[in-house]
PDB file of C-alpha atoms and ligand atoms in Angstrom:
ATOM      1  CA  MET A   1       0.000   0.000   0.000  1.00  0.00           C
ATOM      2  CA  PRO A   2       1.409   3.433  -0.924  1.00  0.00           C
ATOM      3  CA  LYS A   3       2.442   5.684   1.922  1.00  0.00           C
ATOM      4  CA  THR A   4       0.103   8.547   2.783  1.00  0.00           C
ATOM      5  CA  PHE A   5       0.955  11.851   4.433  1.00  0.00           C
ATOM      6  CA  ARG A   6      -0.905  14.177   6.784  1.00  0.00           C
ATOM      7  CA  CYS A   7      -0.008  17.100   4.544  1.00  0.00           C
ATOM      8  CA  HIS A   8       1.336  17.337   0.973  1.00  0.00           C
ATOM      9  CA  LEU A   9       2.813  20.454  -0.634  1.00  0.00           C
ATOM     10  CA  PHE A  10       3.369  20.709  -4.390  1.00  0.00           C
ATOM     11  CA  TRP A  11       5.666  23.449  -5.714  1.00  0.00           C
ATOM     12  CA  CYS A  12       5.732  24.453  -9.355  1.00  0.00           C
ATOM     13  CA  GLY A  13       9.035  23.822 -11.104  1.00  0.00           C
ATOM     14  CA  HIS A  14       7.806  24.629 -14.590  1.00  0.00           C
ATOM     15  CA  GLU A  15      10.008  26.666 -16.929  1.00  0.00           C
ATOM     16  CA  ARG A  16       9.010  28.183 -20.232  1.00  0.00           C
ATOM     17  CA  ASP A  17      11.459  28.992 -22.994  1.00  0.00           C
ATOM     18  CA  ASP A  18       9.714  32.181 -24.004  1.00  0.00           C
ATOM     19  CA  ASP A  19       9.144  35.225 -21.858  1.00  0.00           C
ATOM     20  CA  ALA A  20       5.587  35.809 -23.033  1.00  0.00           C
ATOM     21  CA  LYS A  21       4.306  34.293 -19.819  1.00  0.00           C
ATOM     22  CA  ALA A  22       6.605  34.169 -16.811  1.00  0.00           C
ATOM     23  CA  SER A  23       7.214  30.792 -15.229  1.00  0.00           C
ATOM     24  CA  CYS A  24       7.883  29.840 -11.630  1.00  0.00           C
ATOM     25  CA  ALA A  25      11.308  28.386 -12.450  1.00  0.00           C
ATOM     26  CA  LYS A  26      12.412  31.753 -13.830  1.00  0.00           C
ATOM     27  CA  ARG A  27      11.337  33.319 -10.541  1.00  0.00           C
ATOM     28  CA  GLY A  28      13.516  31.003  -8.454  1.00  0.00           C
ATOM     29  CA  SER A  29      11.139  28.180  -7.592  1.00  0.00           C
ATOM     30  CA  TRP A  30      13.791  25.458  -7.926  1.00  0.00           C
ATOM     31  CA  ASP A  31      15.990  26.939  -5.227  1.00  0.00           C
ATOM     32  CA  ILE A  32      13.005  27.646  -2.975  1.00  0.00           C
ATOM     33  CA  GLY A  33      11.474  24.192  -3.502  1.00  0.00           C
ATOM     34  CA  THR A  34      14.651  22.199  -2.983  1.00  0.00           C
ATOM     35  CA  GLN A  35      15.615  24.197   0.110  1.00  0.00           C
ATOM     36  CA  LEU A  36      12.096  23.766   1.456  1.00  0.00           C
ATOM     37  CA  LYS A  37      12.311  19.991   1.067  1.00  0.00           C
ATOM     38  CA  LYS A  38      15.689  19.956   2.789  1.00  0.00           C
ATOM     39  CA  ALA A  39      14.323  22.041   5.675  1.00  0.00           C
ATOM     40  CA  MET A  40      11.309  19.736   5.974  1.00  0.00           C
ATOM     41  CA  ARG A  41      13.651  16.769   6.449  1.00  0.00           C
ATOM     42  CA  GLU A  42      15.832  18.667   8.923  1.00  0.00           C
ATOM     43  CA  ARG A  43      12.759  19.423  11.041  1.00  0.00           C
ATOM     44  CA  GLY A  44      11.944  15.718  11.266  1.00  0.00           C
ATOM     45  CA  LEU A  45       8.701  15.981   9.290  1.00  0.00           C
ATOM     46  CA  ARG A  46       9.618  13.422   6.640  1.00  0.00           C
ATOM     47  CA  ASP A  47       7.156  10.759   7.846  1.00  0.00           C
ATOM     48  CA  GLU A  48       4.129  13.058   7.988  1.00  0.00           C
ATOM     49  CA  VAL A  49       4.702  15.731   5.333  1.00  0.00           C
ATOM     50  CA  ALA A  50       5.568  15.465   1.625  1.00  0.00           C
ATOM     51  CA  VAL A  51       7.105  18.210  -0.536  1.00  0.00           C
ATOM     52  CA  THR A  52       6.941  17.468  -4.263  1.00  0.00           C
ATOM     53  CA  LYS A  53       7.859  19.353  -7.445  1.00  0.00           C
ATOM     54  CA  SER A  54       5.067  19.692  -9.971  1.00  0.00           C
ATOM     55  CA  GLY A  55       4.507  21.025 -13.446  1.00  0.00           C
ATOM     56  CA  CYS A  56       2.613  24.241 -14.074  1.00  0.00           C
ATOM     57  CA  LEU A  57      -0.121  24.715 -11.492  1.00  0.00           C
ATOM     58  CA  GLY A  58      -1.958  27.343 -13.538  1.00  0.00           C
ATOM     59  CA  GLN A  59      -1.052  30.245 -11.235  1.00  0.00           C
ATOM     60  CA  CYS A  60       1.831  31.572 -13.341  1.00  0.00           C
ATOM     61  CA  SER A  61       1.136  35.276 -12.902  1.00  0.00           C
ATOM     62  CA  VAL A  62       1.625  35.054  -9.124  1.00  0.00           C
ATOM     63  CA  GLY A  63       4.350  32.413  -8.961  1.00  0.00           C
ATOM     64  CA  PRO A  64       6.356  30.821  -7.573  1.00  0.00           C
ATOM     65  CA  ALA A  65       3.152  28.934  -6.823  1.00  0.00           C
ATOM     66  CA  MET A  66       2.511  26.178  -4.295  1.00  0.00           C
ATOM     67  CA  ILE A  67      -0.540  24.247  -3.142  1.00  0.00           C
ATOM     68  CA  VAL A  68      -1.021  22.372   0.124  1.00  0.00           C
ATOM     69  CA  TYR A  69      -3.388  19.418   0.536  1.00  0.00           C
ATOM     70  CA  PRO A  70      -5.649  18.243   2.030  1.00  0.00           C
ATOM     71  CA  GLU A  71      -6.862  21.827   2.550  1.00  0.00           C
ATOM     72  CA  GLY A  72      -6.225  22.854  -1.071  1.00  0.00           C
ATOM     73  CA  VAL A  73      -4.652  26.171  -0.049  1.00  0.00           C
ATOM     74  CA  TRP A  74      -2.839  28.044  -2.819  1.00  0.00           C
ATOM     75  CA  TYR A  75       0.248  30.086  -2.019  1.00  0.00           C
ATOM     76  CA  SER A  76       2.352  32.652  -3.832  1.00  0.00           C
ATOM     77  CA  VAL A  77       5.858  32.180  -2.417  1.00  0.00           C
ATOM     78  CA  PRO A  78       8.382  34.770  -3.598  1.00  0.00           C
ATOM     79  CA  THR A  79      11.211  33.937  -1.165  1.00  0.00           C
ATOM     80  CA  LEU A  80      12.724  31.022   0.740  1.00  0.00           C
ATOM     81  CA  GLU A  81      11.830  32.796   3.982  1.00  0.00           C
ATOM     82  CA  ASP A  82       8.181  32.752   2.925  1.00  0.00           C
ATOM     83  CA  ALA A  83       8.428  29.025   2.128  1.00  0.00           C
ATOM     84  CA  LEU A  84       9.967  28.322   5.533  1.00  0.00           C
ATOM     85  CA  GLU A  85       7.111  30.219   7.194  1.00  0.00           C
ATOM     86  CA  ILE A  86       4.650  27.930   5.368  1.00  0.00           C
ATOM     87  CA  LEU A  87       6.677  24.934   6.542  1.00  0.00           C
ATOM     88  CA  ASP A  88       6.761  25.997  10.184  1.00  0.00           C
ATOM     89  CA  LYS A  89       3.182  27.226  10.397  1.00  0.00           C
ATOM     90  CA  HIS A  90       1.070  25.303   7.897  1.00  0.00           C
ATOM     91  CA  LEU A  91       2.884  22.023   7.264  1.00  0.00           C
ATOM     92  CA  ALA A  92       4.058  21.552  10.841  1.00  0.00           C
ATOM     93  CA  ASN A  93       1.108  23.044  12.725  1.00  0.00           C
ATOM     94  CA  GLY A  94      -1.867  23.374  10.356  1.00  0.00           C
ATOM     95  CA  GLU A  95      -1.892  27.187  10.551  1.00  0.00           C
ATOM     96  CA  ILE A  96      -2.594  28.783   7.148  1.00  0.00           C
ATOM     97  CA  VAL A  97      -0.264  31.694   6.283  1.00  0.00           C
ATOM     98  CA  GLU A  98      -2.955  34.112   5.146  1.00  0.00           C
ATOM     99  CA  ARG A  99      -0.609  36.830   3.850  1.00  0.00           C
ATOM    100  CA  LEU A 100       0.746  34.409   1.191  1.00  0.00           C
ATOM    101  CA  VAL A 101      -2.571  32.858   0.122  1.00  0.00           C
ATOM    102  CA  ILE A 102      -3.523  33.390  -3.519  1.00  0.00           C
ATOM    103  CA  LYS A 103      -6.927  35.061  -3.522  1.00  0.00           C
ATOM    104  CA  ASP A 104      -9.517  34.811  -6.293  1.00  0.00           C
TER     105      ASP A 104
HETATM  106  S1  LIG B   1       4.634  28.173 -14.321  1.00  0.00           S
HETATM  107 FE1  LIG B   1       4.253  27.871 -12.185  1.00  0.00          FE
HETATM  108  S2  LIG B   1       2.114  27.987 -11.998  1.00  0.00           S
HETATM  109 FE2  LIG B   1       2.473  28.112 -14.135  1.00  0.00          FE
END
């Protein structure tokens, strides 16, 4: 049986060749996402939280974009510090970081 997690974050690692529509990778998502995963492991959350790279999440204009399940909360995460705040508050403690939530 596949392993399940209490919380699963997907970060967009998509990169476009053209500049017509900015992509998360061009805004630094790879560094943020890989450092976030490393920090998650260092905090001992590996057995309950998953951090996974994804393709385009359809939120390109406000990327780097992330989504956290099971709540389905969308985040715009411009810096590593913002990602670490999501890790410490939302992933570790279930507290949504409202200031980074992508609104309709
Ligand atoms: S390129 Fe990241 S959401 Fe589209």
